[in-house]
mmCIF file of C-alpha atoms in Angstrom:
data_model
loop_
_atom_site.group_PDB
_atom_site.id
_atom_site.type_symbol
_atom_site.label_atom_id
_atom_site.label_comp_id
_atom_site.label_asym_id
_atom_site.label_seq_id
_atom_site.Cartn_x
_atom_site.Cartn_y
_atom_site.Cartn_z
ATOM 1 C CA MET M 1316 -16.995 9.525 -33.702
ATOM 2 C CA ALA M 1317 -14.182 9.678 -31.149
ATOM 3 C CA ARG M 1318 -13.680 6.695 -28.896
ATOM 4 C CA TRP M 1319 -12.152 6.161 -25.495
ATOM 5 C CA TRP M 1320 -10.519 2.921 -24.498
ATOM 6 C CA VAL M 1321 -10.073 2.295 -20.810
ATOM 7 C CA CYS M 1322 -7.999 -0.737 -19.894
ATOM 8 C CA GLY M 1323 -8.897 -1.094 -16.212
ATOM 9 C CA LEU M 1324 -6.244 -3.132 -14.477
ATOM 10 C CA LEU M 1325 -9.006 -3.503 -11.983
ATOM 11 C CA SER M 1326 -9.433 -7.114 -13.210
ATOM 12 C CA LEU M 1327 -8.317 -5.914 -16.622
ATOM 13 C CA LEU M 1328 -11.803 -4.575 -17.181
ATOM 14 C CA ALA M 1329 -12.055 -3.210 -20.712
ATOM 15 C CA VAL M 1330 -14.346 -0.260 -21.191
ATOM 16 C CA ALA M 1331 -15.135 1.285 -24.541
ATOM 17 C CA ALA M 1332 -16.902 4.619 -24.216
ATOM 18 C CA ALA M 1333 -17.903 7.094 -26.863
ATOM 19 C CA ALA M 1334 -16.316 10.372 -25.824
ATOM 20 C CA GLU M 1335 -18.317 12.476 -28.226
ATOM 21 C CA GLY M 1336 -21.504 12.083 -30.184
ATOM 22 C CA ASN M 1337 -23.489 10.210 -27.509
ATOM 23 C CA ALA M 1338 -24.540 11.766 -24.242
ATOM 24 C CA GLU M 1339 -24.299 8.416 -22.467
ATOM 25 C CA PRO M 1340 -21.073 6.394 -22.807
ATOM 26 C CA LEU M 1341 -21.219 2.744 -23.757
ATOM 27 C CA ILE M 1342 -19.568 0.516 -21.160
ATOM 28 C CA ARG M 1343 -18.912 -3.138 -21.893
ATOM 29 C CA LEU M 1344 -17.769 -5.666 -19.321
ATOM 30 C CA PRO M 1345 -15.594 -8.583 -20.443
ATOM 31 C CA THR M 1346 -18.522 -10.955 -19.762
ATOM 32 C CA GLN M 1347 -20.625 -9.104 -22.331
ATOM 33 C CA GLN M 1348 -18.361 -9.969 -25.209
ATOM 34 C CA ASN M 1349 -16.264 -12.847 -26.466
ATOM 35 C CA GLU M 1350 -12.867 -12.317 -24.935
ATOM 36 C CA HIS M 1351 -11.258 -13.916 -27.983
ATOM 37 C CA ASP M 1352 -12.791 -11.354 -30.343
ATOM 38 C CA ALA M 1353 -10.261 -8.916 -31.705
ATOM 39 C CA ALA M 1354 -10.695 -5.460 -30.201
ATOM 40 C CA PRO M 1355 -10.494 -2.871 -32.973
ATOM 41 C CA ALA M 1356 -8.555 0.248 -32.138
ATOM 42 C CA PRO M 1357 -10.933 3.124 -31.405
ATOM 43 C CA ALA M 1358 -11.366 5.579 -34.238
ATOM 44 C CA PRO M 1359 -9.323 8.767 -33.801
ATOM 45 C CA SER M 1360 -11.134 11.988 -33.042
ATOM 46 C CA ALA M 1361 -11.595 14.229 -36.022
ATOM 47 C CA GLU M 1362 -11.329 17.221 -33.698
ATOM 48 C CA GLU M 1363 -8.079 16.360 -31.968
ATOM 49 C CA GLY M 1364 -6.636 13.832 -34.380
ATOM 50 C CA VAL M 1365 -5.764 11.508 -31.488
ATOM 51 C CA THR M 1366 -7.178 8.506 -29.681
ATOM 52 C CA ARG M 1367 -7.388 8.795 -25.899
ATOM 53 C CA TRP M 1368 -6.512 5.776 -23.781
ATOM 54 C CA ALA M 1369 -6.832 5.275 -20.030
ATOM 55 C CA VAL M 1370 -5.541 2.673 -17.572
ATOM 56 C CA LEU M 1371 -7.032 2.614 -14.076
ATOM 57 C CA VAL M 1372 -5.137 0.587 -11.470
ATOM 58 C CA ALA M 1373 -6.492 -0.378 -8.036
ATOM 59 C CA GLY M 1374 -3.488 -1.785 -6.263
ATOM 60 C CA SER M 1375 -5.133 -3.254 -3.172
ATOM 61 C CA SER M 1376 -7.972 -5.588 -2.282
ATOM 62 C CA GLY M 1377 -10.599 -6.035 0.424
ATOM 63 C CA TYR M 1378 -13.501 -3.901 1.615
ATOM 64 C CA ASP M 1379 -11.205 -2.076 4.063
ATOM 65 C CA ASN M 1380 -9.361 -0.791 0.948
ATOM 66 C CA TYR M 1381 -12.545 0.334 -0.806
ATOM 67 C CA ARG M 1382 -11.046 3.795 -1.300
ATOM 68 C CA HIS M 1383 -8.521 2.255 -3.736
ATOM 69 C CA GLN M 1384 -10.932 0.252 -5.883
ATOM 70 C CA ASP M 1385 -13.447 -0.044 -8.670
ATOM 71 C CA TYR M 1386 -13.306 -3.559 -10.181
ATOM 72 C CA THR M 1387 -10.683 -6.024 -8.931
ATOM 73 C CA GLY M 1388 -9.526 -9.550 -9.541
ATOM 74 C CA ASP M 1389 -6.631 -11.948 -9.402
ATOM 75 C CA GLN M 1390 -5.404 -10.602 -12.750
ATOM 76 C CA VAL M 1391 -4.355 -7.326 -11.128
ATOM 77 C CA THR M 1392 -0.608 -7.913 -11.181
ATOM 78 C CA THR M 1393 2.470 -5.895 -11.964
ATOM 79 C CA LYS M 1394 3.192 -8.181 -14.920
ATOM 80 C CA ASN M 1395 -0.251 -7.602 -16.442
ATOM 81 C CA PHE M 1396 -0.091 -3.863 -15.839
ATOM 82 C CA PHE M 1397 3.175 -3.629 -17.746
ATOM 83 C CA ALA M 1398 1.819 -5.825 -20.545
ATOM 84 C CA VAL M 1399 -1.306 -3.663 -20.886
ATOM 85 C CA LEU M 1400 0.754 -0.474 -20.967
ATOM 86 C CA LEU M 1401 3.164 -1.848 -23.569
ATOM 87 C CA GLY M 1402 0.354 -3.189 -25.751
ATOM 88 C CA ASN M 1403 1.661 -6.754 -25.369
ATOM 89 C CA LYS M 1404 -1.493 -8.888 -25.535
ATOM 90 C CA THR M 1405 0.411 -12.188 -25.514
ATOM 91 C CA ALA M 1406 1.968 -11.328 -22.132
ATOM 92 C CA VAL M 1407 -1.396 -10.713 -20.442
ATOM 93 C CA THR M 1408 -2.691 -13.467 -18.179
ATOM 94 C CA GLY M 1409 -6.463 -13.722 -17.776
ATOM 95 C CA GLY M 1410 -8.928 -10.847 -17.819
ATOM 96 C CA SER M 1411 -10.282 -9.316 -21.004
ATOM 97 C CA ARG M 1412 -6.819 -9.266 -22.614
ATOM 98 C CA LYS M 1413 -7.387 -5.703 -23.765
ATOM 99 C CA VAL M 1414 -4.210 -3.650 -24.034
ATOM 100 C CA ILE M 1415 -3.204 -0.142 -25.061
ATOM 101 C CA ASN M 1416 -2.828 -0.558 -28.801
ATOM 102 C CA SER M 1417 -1.860 3.074 -29.166
ATOM 103 C CA LYS M 1418 -0.387 4.911 -32.128
ATOM 104 C CA PRO M 1419 2.187 7.734 -32.368
ATOM 105 C CA ASN M 1420 -0.359 10.581 -32.068
ATOM 106 C CA ASP M 1421 -2.354 9.115 -29.169
ATOM 107 C CA HIS M 1422 -2.730 10.349 -25.587
ATOM 108 C CA ILE M 1423 -2.589 8.044 -22.546
ATOM 109 C CA PHE M 1424 -3.941 8.702 -19.044
ATOM 110 C CA ILE M 1425 -2.905 6.408 -16.160
ATOM 111 C CA TYR M 1426 -4.372 6.569 -12.662
ATOM 112 C CA CYS M 1427 -2.979 4.328 -9.899
ATOM 113 C CA ALA M 1428 -4.431 4.140 -6.385
ATOM 114 C CA ASP M 1429 -2.783 1.771 -3.961
ATOM 115 C CA HIS M 1430 -0.693 1.371 -0.849
ATOM 116 C CA GLY M 1431 2.769 2.750 -1.267
ATOM 117 C CA SER M 1432 6.240 2.832 0.218
ATOM 118 C CA PRO M 1433 9.607 4.324 -0.645
ATOM 119 C CA GLY M 1434 10.215 3.065 -4.172
ATOM 120 C CA SER M 1435 7.258 0.714 -4.585
ATOM 121 C CA LEU M 1436 3.496 0.555 -5.088
ATOM 122 C CA GLY M 1437 1.257 -2.166 -3.719
ATOM 123 C CA MET M 1438 -0.561 -4.737 -5.793
ATOM 124 C CA PRO M 1439 -3.343 -7.026 -4.515
ATOM 125 C CA ASN M 1440 -1.432 -9.945 -6.012
ATOM 126 C CA LEU M 1441 2.242 -9.949 -5.140
ATOM 127 C CA PRO M 1442 4.914 -8.943 -5.977
ATOM 128 C CA TRP M 1443 4.696 -5.174 -5.676
ATOM 129 C CA LEU M 1444 5.457 -2.713 -8.445
ATOM 130 C CA TYR M 1445 8.950 -1.248 -8.034
ATOM 131 C CA ALA M 1446 9.974 2.170 -9.315
ATOM 132 C CA GLY M 1447 13.031 0.946 -11.185
ATOM 133 C CA ASP M 1448 10.939 -1.517 -13.190
ATOM 134 C CA PHE M 1449 8.205 1.055 -13.855
ATOM 135 C CA ILE M 1450 10.654 3.595 -15.272
ATOM 136 C CA LYS M 1451 12.138 0.899 -17.538
ATOM 137 C CA VAL M 1452 8.673 0.147 -18.909
ATOM 138 C CA LEU M 1453 7.953 3.836 -19.486
ATOM 139 C CA ARG M 1454 11.229 4.161 -21.385
ATOM 140 C CA GLU M 1455 10.316 1.116 -23.473
ATOM 141 C CA LYS M 1456 6.880 2.560 -24.226
ATOM 142 C CA HIS M 1457 8.467 5.815 -25.346
ATOM 143 C CA ALA M 1458 11.022 4.016 -27.503
ATOM 144 C CA SER M 1459 8.180 2.215 -29.304
ATOM 145 C CA LYS M 1460 6.884 5.602 -30.521
ATOM 146 C CA SER M 1461 3.346 4.507 -29.671
ATOM 147 C CA TYR M 1462 2.042 7.671 -28.013
ATOM 148 C CA SER M 1463 2.347 11.419 -28.248
ATOM 149 C CA LYS M 1464 1.836 12.422 -24.606
ATOM 150 C CA MET M 1465 1.086 10.606 -21.365
ATOM 151 C CA VAL M 1466 -0.292 11.830 -18.030
ATOM 152 C CA ILE M 1467 0.105 9.724 -14.859
ATOM 153 C CA TYR M 1468 -1.671 10.304 -11.520
ATOM 154 C CA VAL M 1469 -0.521 8.224 -8.522
ATOM 155 C CA GLU M 1470 -2.285 8.015 -5.152
ATOM 156 C CA ALA M 1471 -0.120 6.282 -2.526
ATOM 157 C CA CYS M 1472 2.031 6.916 0.512
ATOM 158 C CA GLU M 1473 5.511 8.159 -0.429
ATOM 159 C CA SER M 1474 4.328 8.130 -4.060
ATOM 160 C CA GLY M 1475 6.833 10.806 -4.993
ATOM 161 C CA SER M 1476 9.601 8.269 -4.390
ATOM 162 C CA MET M 1477 8.423 6.345 -7.462
ATOM 163 C CA PHE M 1478 9.736 9.169 -9.641
ATOM 164 C CA GLU M 1479 12.087 11.395 -7.663
ATOM 165 C CA GLY M 1480 15.586 11.255 -9.059
ATOM 166 C CA ILE M 1481 14.753 8.670 -11.746
ATOM 167 C CA MET M 1482 11.900 10.062 -13.855
ATOM 168 C CA PRO M 1483 13.291 11.326 -17.182
ATOM 169 C CA GLN M 1484 12.039 14.641 -18.521
ATOM 170 C CA ASP M 1485 12.283 13.669 -22.190
ATOM 171 C CA LEU M 1486 9.614 10.935 -22.428
ATOM 172 C CA ASN M 1487 6.634 13.253 -23.037
ATOM 173 C CA ILE M 1488 5.197 12.021 -19.717
ATOM 174 C CA TYR M 1489 3.789 14.305 -17.018
ATOM 175 C CA VAL M 1490 3.299 12.869 -13.519
ATOM 176 C CA THR M 1491 1.583 14.051 -10.358
ATOM 177 C CA THR M 1492 1.629 12.190 -7.038
ATOM 178 C CA ALA M 1493 -0.472 12.434 -3.894
ATOM 179 C CA ALA M 1494 2.547 12.780 -1.622
ATOM 180 C CA ASN M 1495 6.222 13.586 -1.766
ATOM 181 C CA ALA M 1496 8.925 10.944 -1.388
ATOM 182 C CA VAL M 1497 8.907 10.778 2.417
ATOM 183 C CA GLU M 1498 5.347 11.322 3.671
ATOM 184 C CA SER M 1499 2.117 9.417 4.079
ATOM 185 C CA SER M 1500 -0.981 9.847 2.001
ATOM 186 C CA TRP M 1501 -4.346 9.936 3.761
ATOM 187 C CA GLY M 1502 -7.846 8.489 3.683
ATOM 188 C CA THR M 1503 -10.969 10.645 3.634
ATOM 189 C CA TYR M 1504 -14.740 10.213 3.523
ATOM 190 C CA CYS M 1505 -14.129 8.045 6.601
ATOM 191 C CA PRO M 1506 -16.592 7.229 9.406
ATOM 192 C CA GLY M 1507 -16.691 10.090 11.899
ATOM 193 C CA LEU M 1508 -15.027 12.617 9.594
ATOM 194 C CA ASN M 1509 -16.539 15.489 7.638
ATOM 195 C CA PRO M 1510 -17.682 14.607 5.103
ATOM 196 C CA SER M 1511 -18.595 11.111 6.304
ATOM 197 C CA PRO M 1512 -19.763 8.177 4.209
ATOM 198 C CA PRO M 1513 -23.383 7.000 4.518
ATOM 199 C CA PRO M 1514 -23.896 5.192 7.848
ATOM 200 C CA GLU M 1515 -24.011 1.762 6.215
ATOM 201 C CA TYR M 1516 -20.381 2.212 5.097
ATOM 202 C CA ILE M 1517 -17.792 1.622 7.808
ATOM 203 C CA THR M 1518 -14.653 2.206 5.782
ATOM 204 C CA CYS M 1519 -12.931 5.149 4.126
ATOM 205 C CA LEU M 1520 -14.323 5.763 0.653
ATOM 206 C CA GLY M 1521 -11.614 7.954 -0.794
ATOM 207 C CA ASP M 1522 -8.312 9.798 -0.537
ATOM 208 C CA PRO M 1523 -7.948 13.615 -0.562
ATOM 209 C CA TYR M 1524 -5.823 13.541 -3.719
ATOM 210 C CA SER M 1525 -8.092 11.155 -5.607
ATOM 211 C CA VAL M 1526 -11.422 12.654 -4.638
ATOM 212 C CA SER M 1527 -10.011 16.108 -5.362
ATOM 213 C CA TRP M 1528 -9.092 15.432 -8.976
ATOM 214 C CA MET M 1529 -12.254 13.414 -9.597
ATOM 215 C CA GLU M 1530 -14.569 15.959 -7.994
ATOM 216 C CA ASN M 1531 -12.698 18.755 -9.739
ATOM 217 C CA ARG M 1532 -13.187 16.955 -13.029
ATOM 218 C CA LYS M 1533 -16.900 16.561 -12.334
ATOM 219 C CA ALA M 1534 -17.243 20.195 -11.308
ATOM 220 C CA SER M 1535 -15.275 21.278 -14.368
ATOM 221 C CA GLU M 1536 -17.331 19.129 -16.709
ATOM 222 C CA THR M 1537 -20.568 20.741 -15.550
ATOM 223 C CA HIS M 1538 -18.853 24.052 -16.270
ATOM 224 C CA ASN M 1539 -16.782 23.152 -19.342
ATOM 225 C CA LEU M 1540 -13.907 20.697 -19.130
ATOM 226 C CA LYS M 1541 -12.526 22.010 -22.417
ATOM 227 C CA LYS M 1542 -11.491 25.218 -20.658
ATOM 228 C CA GLU M 1543 -9.500 23.711 -17.771
ATOM 229 C CA THR M 1544 -5.839 22.804 -18.189
ATOM 230 C CA ILE M 1545 -3.661 20.146 -16.594
ATOM 231 C CA LYS M 1546 -1.998 22.932 -14.618
ATOM 232 C CA ASP M 1547 -5.366 24.229 -13.387
ATOM 233 C CA GLN M 1548 -6.315 20.831 -12.007
ATOM 234 C CA TYR M 1549 -2.887 20.327 -10.444
ATOM 235 C CA GLU M 1550 -3.217 23.575 -8.498
ATOM 236 C CA VAL M 1551 -6.744 22.730 -7.312
ATOM 237 C CA VAL M 1552 -5.729 19.246 -6.176
ATOM 238 C CA LYS M 1553 -2.507 20.462 -4.543
ATOM 239 C CA ASN M 1554 -4.307 23.086 -2.473
ATOM 240 C CA ARG M 1555 -7.166 20.784 -1.449
ATOM 241 C CA THR M 1556 -4.902 17.851 -0.537
ATOM 242 C CA ALA M 1557 -2.700 19.978 1.699
ATOM 243 C CA SER M 1558 -3.912 20.374 5.268
ATOM 244 C CA SER M 1559 -4.148 23.604 7.203
ATOM 245 C CA ASP M 1560 -2.875 21.796 10.320
ATOM 246 C CA ASN M 1561 0.213 20.463 8.474
ATOM 247 C CA ILE M 1562 -0.484 17.060 10.048
ATOM 248 C CA THR M 1563 -3.145 15.273 8.027
ATOM 249 C CA GLY M 1564 -2.289 16.615 4.602
ATOM 250 C CA SER M 1565 0.326 15.766 1.988
ATOM 251 C CA HIS M 1566 2.294 17.620 -0.642
ATOM 252 C CA VAL M 1567 1.104 16.921 -4.175
ATOM 253 C CA MET M 1568 4.159 16.710 -6.426
ATOM 254 C CA GLU M 1569 4.871 16.785 -10.159
ATOM 255 C CA TYR M 1570 7.597 15.062 -12.175
ATOM 256 C CA GLY M 1571 8.687 14.415 -15.727
ATOM 257 C CA ASP M 1572 7.874 16.647 -18.695
ATOM 258 C CA LYS M 1573 6.135 19.814 -17.511
ATOM 259 C CA THR M 1574 6.122 21.541 -20.888
ATOM 260 C CA PHE M 1575 2.545 20.587 -21.822
ATOM 261 C CA LYS M 1576 0.765 21.525 -18.572
ATOM 262 C CA ASP M 1577 -1.243 24.076 -20.526
ATOM 263 C CA ASP M 1578 -2.919 21.286 -22.495
ATOM 264 C CA LYS M 1579 -6.652 21.082 -21.876
ATOM 265 C CA LEU M 1580 -7.790 18.305 -19.525
ATOM 266 C CA PHE M 1581 -10.336 16.884 -21.951
ATOM 267 C CA LEU M 1582 -7.470 15.695 -24.151
ATOM 268 C CA TYR M 1583 -6.676 13.122 -21.449
ATOM 269 C CA GLN M 1584 -9.756 12.765 -19.229
ATOM 270 C CA GLY M 1585 -12.514 13.106 -21.841
ATOM 271 C CA PHE M 1586 -15.420 15.490 -22.219
ATOM 272 C CA ASP M 1587 -19.215 15.390 -22.411
ATOM 273 C CA PRO M 1588 -20.279 17.732 -25.258
ATOM 274 C CA ALA M 1589 -23.656 18.172 -23.591
ATOM 275 C CA ASN M 1590 -21.921 20.476 -21.101
ATOM 276 C CA ALA M 1591 -20.200 22.639 -23.691
ATOM 277 C CA ASN M 1592 -22.309 25.708 -22.921
ATOM 278 C CA ASN M 1593 -22.706 25.312 -19.143
ATOM 279 C CA THR M 1594 -21.536 28.254 -17.078
ATOM 280 C CA THR M 1595 -22.295 27.035 -13.535
ATOM 281 C CA ARG M 1596 -19.327 25.724 -11.573
ATOM 282 C CA VAL M 1597 -20.050 23.426 -8.621
ATOM 283 C CA PRO M 1598 -17.901 24.290 -5.555
ATOM 284 C CA LEU M 1599 -15.967 21.442 -3.975
ATOM 285 C CA PRO M 1600 -16.806 20.539 -0.348
ATOM 286 C CA GLY M 1601 -14.142 21.017 2.297
ATOM 287 C CA LEU M 1602 -12.265 18.004 3.648
ATOM 288 C CA GLU M 1603 -11.994 18.138 7.442
ATOM 289 C CA GLY M 1604 -9.732 15.548 9.020
ATOM 290 C CA ALA M 1605 -8.145 12.481 7.489
ATOM 291 C CA VAL M 1606 -6.932 8.998 8.406
ATOM 292 C CA ASN M 1607 -3.414 7.698 7.917
ATOM 293 C CA GLN M 1608 -3.549 5.189 5.063
ATOM 294 C CA ARG M 1609 -1.780 2.542 7.119
ATOM 295 C CA ASP M 1610 -4.373 2.755 9.904
ATOM 296 C CA ALA M 1611 -7.461 2.515 7.703
ATOM 297 C CA ASP M 1612 -7.671 -1.280 7.983
ATOM 298 C CA ILE M 1613 -7.562 -1.127 11.784
ATOM 299 C CA ILE M 1614 -10.338 1.469 11.810
ATOM 300 C CA PHE M 1615 -12.444 -0.739 9.554
ATOM 301 C CA MET M 1616 -11.959 -3.769 11.804
ATOM 302 C CA TRP M 1617 -12.767 -1.715 14.902
ATOM 303 C CA LYS M 1618 -15.971 -0.389 13.341
ATOM 304 C CA ARG M 1619 -17.017 -3.957 12.549
ATOM 305 C CA TYR M 1620 -16.254 -4.921 16.152
ATOM 306 C CA GLU M 1621 -18.409 -2.080 17.515
ATOM 307 C CA GLN M 1622 -21.385 -3.084 15.380
ATOM 308 C CA LEU M 1623 -21.560 -6.679 16.590
ATOM 309 C CA ASN M 1624 -23.374 -7.936 19.655
ATOM 310 C CA GLY M 1625 -21.270 -8.394 22.754
ATOM 311 C CA GLY M 1626 -19.940 -11.911 23.286
ATOM 312 C CA SER M 1627 -20.843 -13.180 19.801
ATOM 313 C CA GLU M 1628 -18.432 -15.474 18.008
ATOM 314 C CA ASP M 1629 -18.036 -12.944 15.200
ATOM 315 C CA LYS M 1630 -17.145 -10.196 17.647
ATOM 316 C CA LEU M 1631 -14.562 -12.362 19.383
ATOM 317 C CA ARG M 1632 -13.137 -13.394 16.003
ATOM 318 C CA ILE M 1633 -12.710 -9.778 14.894
ATOM 319 C CA LEU M 1634 -11.107 -8.856 18.213
ATOM 320 C CA LYS M 1635 -8.645 -11.711 17.707
ATOM 321 C CA GLU M 1636 -7.946 -10.427 14.182
ATOM 322 C CA ILE M 1637 -7.267 -6.914 15.504
ATOM 323 C CA LYS M 1638 -4.875 -8.245 18.158
ATOM 324 C CA GLU M 1639 -3.007 -10.382 15.611
ATOM 325 C CA THR M 1640 -2.695 -7.473 13.204
ATOM 326 C CA VAL M 1641 -1.345 -5.145 15.882
ATOM 327 C CA ALA M 1642 1.054 -7.842 17.122
ATOM 328 C CA GLN M 1643 2.404 -8.329 13.591
ATOM 329 C CA ARG M 1644 2.941 -4.590 13.266
ATOM 330 C CA VAL M 1645 4.876 -4.502 16.544
ATOM 331 C CA HIS M 1646 6.912 -7.488 15.374
ATOM 332 C CA LEU M 1647 7.840 -5.816 12.079
ATOM 333 C CA ASP M 1648 8.767 -2.511 13.700
ATOM 334 C CA SER M 1649 10.943 -4.132 16.371
ATOM 335 C CA ARG M 1650 12.687 -6.617 14.042
ATOM 336 C CA ILE M 1651 13.633 -3.973 11.517
ATOM 337 C CA ASP M 1652 14.916 -1.793 14.359
ATOM 338 C CA PHE M 1653 16.982 -4.784 15.539
ATOM 339 C CA ILE M 1654 18.510 -5.327 12.098
ATOM 340 C CA GLY M 1655 19.350 -1.651 11.824
ATOM 341 C CA LYS M 1656 17.512 0.967 9.870
ATOM 342 C CA LEU M 1657 20.507 3.015 8.695
ATOM 343 C CA GLU M 1658 17.971 5.787 8.280
ATOM 344 C CA ALA M 1659 20.380 8.523 7.180
ATOM 345 C CA PRO M 1660 18.171 10.162 4.556
ATOM 346 C CA ARG M 1661 19.391 10.826 1.072
ATOM 347 C CA SER M 1662 19.259 14.389 -0.094
ATOM 348 C CA SER M 1663 16.166 15.530 -1.975
ATOM 349 C CA GLY M 1664 16.178 14.660 -5.653
ATOM 350 C CA GLN M 1665 17.992 11.343 -5.313
ATOM 351 C CA PRO M 1666 16.335 7.972 -5.960
ATOM 352 C CA VAL M 1667 15.517 5.709 -3.019
ATOM 353 C CA VAL M 1668 18.164 3.188 -4.041
ATOM 354 C CA ASP M 1669 20.836 2.775 -6.695
ATOM 355 C CA ASP M 1670 20.463 -0.995 -7.146
ATOM 356 C CA TRP M 1671 16.769 -1.914 -7.437
ATOM 357 C CA ASP M 1672 17.513 -5.618 -7.723
ATOM 358 C CA CYS M 1673 19.410 -5.441 -4.438
ATOM 359 C CA LEU M 1674 16.377 -3.825 -2.805
ATOM 360 C CA LYS M 1675 14.140 -6.671 -3.932
ATOM 361 C CA ARG M 1676 16.642 -9.282 -2.709
ATOM 362 C CA MET M 1677 16.777 -7.638 0.727
ATOM 363 C CA VAL M 1678 12.999 -7.713 0.991
ATOM 364 C CA ARG M 1679 12.838 -11.403 0.057
ATOM 365 C CA VAL M 1680 15.548 -12.338 2.563
ATOM 366 C CA PHE M 1681 13.773 -10.481 5.367
ATOM 367 C CA GLU M 1682 10.368 -11.968 4.540
ATOM 368 C CA SER M 1683 11.828 -15.486 4.372
ATOM 369 C CA HIS M 1684 12.832 -15.281 8.019
ATOM 370 C CA CYS M 1685 10.577 -12.618 9.545
ATOM 371 C CA GLY M 1686 7.258 -12.964 7.718
ATOM 372 C CA SER M 1687 5.465 -10.831 5.132
ATOM 373 C CA LEU M 1688 5.971 -7.081 5.312
ATOM 374 C CA THR M 1689 2.224 -6.500 4.674
ATOM 375 C CA PRO M 1690 0.957 -3.100 3.447
ATOM 376 C CA TYR M 1691 1.770 -1.663 6.884
ATOM 377 C CA GLY M 1692 5.378 -2.854 6.754
ATOM 378 C CA MET M 1693 5.874 -1.245 3.364
ATOM 379 C CA LYS M 1694 6.769 1.906 5.274
ATOM 380 C CA HIS M 1695 10.116 0.297 6.142
ATOM 381 C CA MET M 1696 11.209 -0.052 2.509
ATOM 382 C CA ARG M 1697 13.695 2.775 2.895
ATOM 383 C CA ALA M 1698 15.487 0.749 5.577
ATOM 384 C CA PHE M 1699 16.139 -2.047 3.088
ATOM 385 C CA ALA M 1700 17.163 0.481 0.444
ATOM 386 C CA ASN M 1701 19.655 2.037 2.829
ATOM 387 C CA LEU M 1702 21.197 -1.387 3.497
ATOM 388 C CA CYS M 1703 21.847 -1.665 -0.241
ATOM 389 C CA ASN M 1704 23.137 1.886 -0.469
ATOM 390 C CA ASN M 1705 25.564 1.154 2.378
ATOM 391 C CA GLY M 1706 26.963 -1.979 0.749
ATOM 392 C CA VAL M 1707 25.379 -4.615 3.006
ATOM 393 C CA SER M 1708 25.541 -7.981 1.253
ATOM 394 C CA GLU M 1709 22.733 -10.514 0.879
ATOM 395 C CA ALA M 1710 24.635 -12.930 3.118
ATOM 396 C CA GLU M 1711 24.948 -10.295 5.844
ATOM 397 C CA MET M 1712 21.236 -9.526 5.544
ATOM 398 C CA LYS M 1713 20.400 -13.213 5.914
ATOM 399 C CA GLU M 1714 22.520 -13.509 9.035
ATOM 400 C CA ALA M 1715 20.925 -10.393 10.544
ATOM 401 C CA SER M 1716 17.393 -11.605 9.720
ATOM 402 C CA ILE M 1717 18.022 -15.006 11.292
ATOM 403 C CA GLY M 1718 19.395 -13.296 14.381
ATOM 404 C CA ALA M 1719 16.384 -10.997 14.596
ATOM 405 C CA CYS M 1720 13.657 -13.500 13.799
ATOM 406 C CA GLY M 1721 15.127 -16.940 14.519
ATOM 407 C CA GLY M 1722 12.369 -19.208 15.815
ATOM 408 C CA TYR M 1723 9.626 -16.799 14.803
ATOM 409 C CA ASN M 1724 6.488 -18.637 13.667
ATOM 410 C CA SER M 1725 5.107 -16.430 10.934
ATOM 411 C CA ALA M 1726 2.032 -18.677 10.483
ATOM 412 C CA LYS M 1727 -0.605 -16.653 8.592
ATOM 413 C CA TRP M 1728 2.014 -13.995 7.754
ATOM 414 C CA SER M 1729 4.350 -16.397 5.981
ATOM 415 C CA PRO M 1730 5.381 -15.377 2.441
ATOM 416 C CA LEU M 1731 4.761 -19.011 1.488
ATOM 417 C CA VAL M 1732 1.084 -18.273 2.183
ATOM 418 C CA LEU M 1733 0.820 -14.625 1.154
ATOM 419 C CA GLY M 1734 3.535 -14.524 -1.481
ATOM 420 C CA TYR M 1735 6.737 -12.502 -1.597
ATOM 421 C CA SER M 1736 6.583 -8.731 -1.934
ATOM 422 C CA ALA M 1737 9.524 -8.708 -4.337
#
């Protein structure tokens, strides 16, 4: 009997599900088993001769980020994600301690949904995940000869920048991203949009890219997932994520090894044999309108404000929270403008920055004097990268940050409270 192992970096939830043989998968939470018990590697499929592994990463927290989540916890860190991917159980902190104990013939599917910026992905527990570090880990995984092929889906703003110019083509890894290297991703299933969430939900429940591949998978499974290829799903998701108004859509991109796009999806995303003979294909609903990812939290707060009785303490508290959030955004925008964006864009195909350690140092210096970047401020990451690319030293960055933010009381936005983003 074939087995799936899903290492959910969504609190390192470990899920073992029978991919074939049982109509209903078996899902075990870490609390339903002794976390010190050894987790046997799932038996390889007699049909494919491989074991299929999946890692699901929700890189943000809070109800206003519901569209990015399943299960979450304080174990969702960049360090743990890398440890899970590399199969390094001793490096995992907390959670179920399940890792990808894959073998040379195995397939791996990774799905990440989080806030993004040029060259980095958000994590609910700082620091963020930086592209340079991610590519190093992927190279290390490949060098260990512990998988045959890997497919990575990434939902985030500027998600293409995680791979553009630095993703090797010889690692047997195929990647698609929700957006190119310079554009925002979007939220959907938001209040007031079509389709809208149920009225009791006042936040965005999904992203066009994510809901497109998931709904396509569901529609394909009721038809026959064994017939659809990676390329087929890419084309469906690309067309549905793009917007006819060229304003609220994004360009789905692909990177890495594109030689196995004709592989069937079930080899990576699983298959229910009960649907093997189905011939009915469920059409996907249209997505009308979308919300900029970086405005979704404001919309959520405003919806909460509208629902409360006038003059109540809760309503006044939320209004204060909205004003503070907007003020912090204005502060970040103006201070980074003051320091100097050096926004001359690099030509397409180049990485965001040459020295990834320099980028992280610039972020830490800025946050030390100007407060946390926050998920909103992640959009300015290219400004810090350009400082590195133009030879600005750490000392010069410190002087500029003090000049821009000297005397600023970061209070609740202090990196000493929230943590550093790098």
